[in-house]
Amino acid sequence: MKSCAYCGGENEDHALHCRQCGTEFATPLSAMASPRQNDDAEPELPEPECEVPPNGEAALCTYCLFPNLPETPWCKRCGASVSFASIVGPVDAARASGFMWRGALRGRPKPFVLASVWLLFFPRLLWDLLVALSILTSGFSDPLDLPMFWLALAFAAVAFTMLYQVTRNYVTIPPMHWNESAA
């Protein structure tokens, strides 16, 4: 058994994420001992064992479809939120939301994900740039103008990064065909 450095929860030795809080464990050096061909490839990690009995109730992860125990808040395989209880607190909700946005940046996105990211982040980018431009043209007369200017630029940078990464992944990563996924 290994304990989580974040919450102190006890987990099995082969678990990739903490069962209680979802924190990812450090990759063991033995899993990264073989030299990798591609720097972008993820290291091969052992598949976690399923703890659900054959006829028992399971909570399927919506991201990787791994069967988890019903009381487990985070997926044992990928660390995604499995139950509603895992996103009630603000820290857990931020972690679950971050997992979702990181998932949008992994690999080649589906056209729906590409359109959704553009629909969510492009208006935000335009709004933040307009706010920064209006503050810049009107001058910094109010003491809150300077922090608002930098905050608008920071939000615009986040929106631009999301749009750039998702669009770049969609354009540069070739689509996987159904016969390649079986190999």
Short mmCIF file of C-alpha atoms in Angstrom, two decimals:
data_model
loop_
_atom_site.label_atom_id
_atom_site.label_comp_id
_atom_site.label_asym_id
_atom_site.label_seq_id
_atom_site.Cartn_x
_atom_site.Cartn_y
_atom_site.Cartn_z
CA MET A 1 0.00 0.00 0.00
CA LYS A 2 1.17 3.52 -0.75
CA SER A 3 -0.15 6.70 0.76
CA CYS A 4 -1.03 9.88 -1.10
CA ALA A 5 1.30 12.81 -0.46
CA TYR A 6 -1.63 15.25 -0.78
CA CYS A 7 -4.41 13.74 1.35
CA GLY A 8 -2.71 10.79 3.09
CA GLY A 9 -5.19 8.26 1.68
CA GLU A 10 -4.10 4.62 1.42
CA ASN A 11 -3.94 3.21 -2.13
CA GLU A 12 -2.80 -0.01 -3.77
CA ASP A 13 0.79 -0.14 -4.98
CA HIS A 14 -0.20 -0.18 -8.67
CA ALA A 15 -2.72 2.70 -8.47
CA LEU A 16 -1.98 5.61 -10.82
CA HIS A 17 -4.19 8.14 -9.00
CA CYS A 18 -5.26 8.53 -5.38
CA ARG A 19 -8.59 6.91 -4.63
CA GLN A 20 -9.72 9.72 -2.31
CA CYS A 21 -8.51 12.93 -3.97
CA GLY A 22 -7.51 11.96 -7.53
CA THR A 23 -3.93 13.22 -7.25
CA GLU A 24 -1.66 11.55 -9.78
CA PHE A 25 1.21 9.54 -8.33
CA ALA A 26 4.73 10.06 -9.63
CA THR A 27 5.67 7.73 -12.47
CA PRO A 28 7.94 4.97 -11.19
CA LEU A 29 11.46 5.01 -12.62
CA SER A 30 11.12 1.38 -13.72
CA ALA A 31 8.25 2.37 -16.02
CA MET A 32 10.47 4.97 -17.70
CA ALA A 33 13.64 2.85 -17.83
CA SER A 34 13.29 1.95 -21.51
CA PRO A 35 14.35 4.68 -23.93
CA ARG A 36 11.42 6.20 -25.79
CA GLN A 37 11.27 6.52 -29.55
CA ASN A 38 9.05 9.58 -29.54
CA ASP A 39 9.43 12.36 -26.98
CA ASP A 40 5.68 13.09 -27.14
CA ALA A 41 4.69 9.50 -26.27
CA GLU A 42 3.46 8.73 -22.77
CA PRO A 43 5.43 6.11 -20.81
CA GLU A 44 3.80 2.68 -20.60
CA LEU A 45 2.26 2.24 -17.17
CA PRO A 46 0.77 -0.96 -15.83
CA GLU A 47 -2.99 -1.27 -16.14
CA PRO A 48 -4.66 -0.95 -12.72
CA GLU A 49 -6.61 -3.95 -11.51
CA CYS A 50 -10.39 -3.74 -11.40
CA GLU A 51 -11.68 -4.10 -7.82
CA VAL A 52 -15.33 -4.51 -8.82
CA PRO A 53 -16.59 -8.09 -8.29
CA PRO A 54 -17.89 -9.84 -11.45
CA ASN A 55 -21.55 -9.37 -10.51
CA GLY A 56 -21.03 -6.22 -8.43
CA GLU A 57 -22.13 -2.67 -9.05
CA ALA A 58 -19.61 -0.41 -10.78
CA ALA A 59 -19.30 3.30 -11.44
CA LEU A 60 -17.96 3.67 -14.99
CA CYS A 61 -15.56 6.49 -15.67
CA THR A 62 -17.06 8.72 -18.36
CA TYR A 63 -13.59 9.48 -19.75
CA CYS A 64 -11.93 6.04 -20.03
CA LEU A 65 -14.83 3.65 -19.20
CA PHE A 66 -12.87 1.92 -16.44
CA PRO A 67 -15.12 0.22 -13.85
CA ASN A 68 -14.58 1.72 -10.40
CA LEU A 69 -16.14 0.95 -7.05
CA PRO A 70 -19.33 3.03 -6.57
CA GLU A 71 -17.96 4.92 -3.53
CA THR A 72 -14.74 5.95 -5.32
CA PRO A 73 -14.83 9.67 -6.22
CA TRP A 74 -11.93 9.58 -8.75
CA CYS A 75 -11.15 7.06 -11.52
CA LYS A 76 -8.43 4.61 -10.61
CA ARG A 77 -7.04 4.57 -14.18
CA CYS A 78 -7.16 8.16 -15.43
CA GLY A 79 -7.99 10.32 -12.39
CA ALA A 80 -11.23 11.78 -13.81
CA SER A 81 -14.14 12.62 -11.56
CA VAL A 82 -16.46 9.59 -11.23
CA SER A 83 -19.11 10.73 -8.77
CA PHE A 84 -20.93 13.94 -8.00
CA ALA A 85 -19.44 13.91 -4.52
CA SER A 86 -15.97 14.46 -5.99
CA ILE A 87 -16.87 17.88 -7.43
CA VAL A 88 -18.88 19.40 -4.57
CA GLY A 89 -15.95 21.20 -2.96
CA PRO A 90 -14.31 24.13 -4.75
CA VAL A 91 -10.87 22.49 -4.90
CA ASP A 92 -12.29 19.25 -6.25
CA ALA A 93 -14.44 21.13 -8.76
CA ALA A 94 -11.36 23.00 -9.98
CA ARG A 95 -9.45 19.73 -10.30
CA ALA A 96 -12.31 18.09 -12.27
CA SER A 97 -12.64 21.14 -14.51
CA GLY A 98 -8.89 21.19 -15.13
CA PHE A 99 -8.99 17.51 -16.07
CA MET A 100 -11.71 18.27 -18.61
CA TRP A 101 -9.77 21.15 -20.22
CA ARG A 102 -6.54 19.14 -20.29
CA GLY A 103 -8.49 16.37 -22.00
CA ALA A 104 -9.52 18.84 -24.71
CA LEU A 105 -5.84 19.49 -25.40
CA ARG A 106 -4.80 15.81 -25.54
CA GLY A 107 -4.41 14.39 -29.02
CA ARG A 108 -6.55 15.32 -32.00
CA PRO A 109 -9.88 16.74 -30.82
CA LYS A 110 -13.18 15.76 -32.38
CA PRO A 111 -14.87 18.49 -34.47
CA PHE A 112 -17.45 18.98 -31.70
CA VAL A 113 -14.69 19.67 -29.15
CA LEU A 114 -12.97 22.08 -31.57
CA ALA A 115 -16.23 23.97 -32.18
CA SER A 116 -17.08 24.02 -28.46
CA VAL A 117 -13.69 25.43 -27.48
CA TRP A 118 -13.99 28.14 -30.14
CA LEU A 119 -17.53 28.91 -29.03
CA LEU A 120 -16.45 29.26 -25.40
CA PHE A 121 -13.06 30.94 -25.69
CA PHE A 122 -13.23 33.18 -28.79
CA PRO A 123 -15.85 35.58 -27.35
CA ARG A 124 -13.83 35.67 -24.12
CA LEU A 125 -10.67 36.53 -26.07
CA LEU A 126 -12.43 39.36 -27.92
CA TRP A 127 -14.03 40.71 -24.74
CA ASP A 128 -10.76 40.73 -22.80
CA LEU A 129 -8.88 42.41 -25.62
CA LEU A 130 -11.60 45.07 -25.89
CA VAL A 131 -11.50 45.69 -22.14
CA ALA A 132 -7.69 46.02 -22.21
CA LEU A 133 -7.87 48.33 -25.23
CA SER A 134 -10.55 50.54 -23.66
CA ILE A 135 -8.54 50.87 -20.44
CA LEU A 136 -5.41 51.63 -22.44
CA THR A 137 -7.08 54.33 -24.55
CA SER A 138 -8.91 55.99 -21.64
CA GLY A 139 -5.80 56.16 -19.51
CA PHE A 140 -5.15 54.80 -16.05
CA SER A 141 -7.18 57.35 -14.06
CA ASP A 142 -8.74 54.92 -11.58
CA PRO A 143 -6.46 52.95 -9.20
CA LEU A 144 -8.16 49.72 -10.32
CA ASP A 145 -7.43 50.32 -14.01
CA LEU A 146 -3.91 48.88 -13.95
CA PRO A 147 -4.87 45.58 -12.23
CA MET A 148 -7.92 45.26 -14.50
CA PHE A 149 -5.74 45.85 -17.56
CA TRP A 150 -3.29 43.08 -16.58
CA LEU A 151 -6.11 40.75 -15.55
CA ALA A 152 -7.82 41.24 -18.93
CA LEU A 153 -4.53 40.51 -20.71
CA ALA A 154 -3.98 37.37 -18.61
CA PHE A 155 -7.46 36.04 -19.40
CA ALA A 156 -6.93 36.87 -23.07
CA ALA A 157 -3.65 34.92 -23.00
CA VAL A 158 -5.40 31.86 -21.51
CA ALA A 159 -8.17 32.05 -24.12
CA PHE A 160 -5.66 32.45 -26.95
CA THR A 161 -3.61 29.49 -25.68
CA MET A 162 -6.66 27.23 -25.57
CA LEU A 163 -7.73 28.26 -29.07
CA TYR A 164 -4.23 27.87 -30.46
CA GLN A 165 -3.54 24.46 -28.88
CA VAL A 166 -6.86 22.88 -29.85
CA THR A 167 -6.74 24.25 -33.40
CA ARG A 168 -3.10 23.22 -33.83
CA ASN A 169 -3.85 19.68 -32.61
CA TYR A 170 -6.83 19.43 -34.94
CA VAL A 171 -4.84 20.61 -37.97
CA THR A 172 -1.50 18.87 -37.37
CA ILE A 173 -2.49 15.50 -35.88
CA PRO A 174 -3.87 13.18 -38.56
CA PRO A 175 -7.22 11.55 -37.83
CA MET A 176 -7.14 7.96 -36.63
CA HIS A 177 -9.07 5.63 -38.89
CA TRP A 178 -11.13 2.76 -37.52
CA ASN A 179 -8.74 0.09 -38.85
CA GLU A 180 -5.73 1.72 -37.14
CA SER A 181 -7.43 1.67 -33.74
CA ALA A 182 -7.68 -2.14 -33.81
CA ALA A 183 -3.91 -2.53 -34.21
#
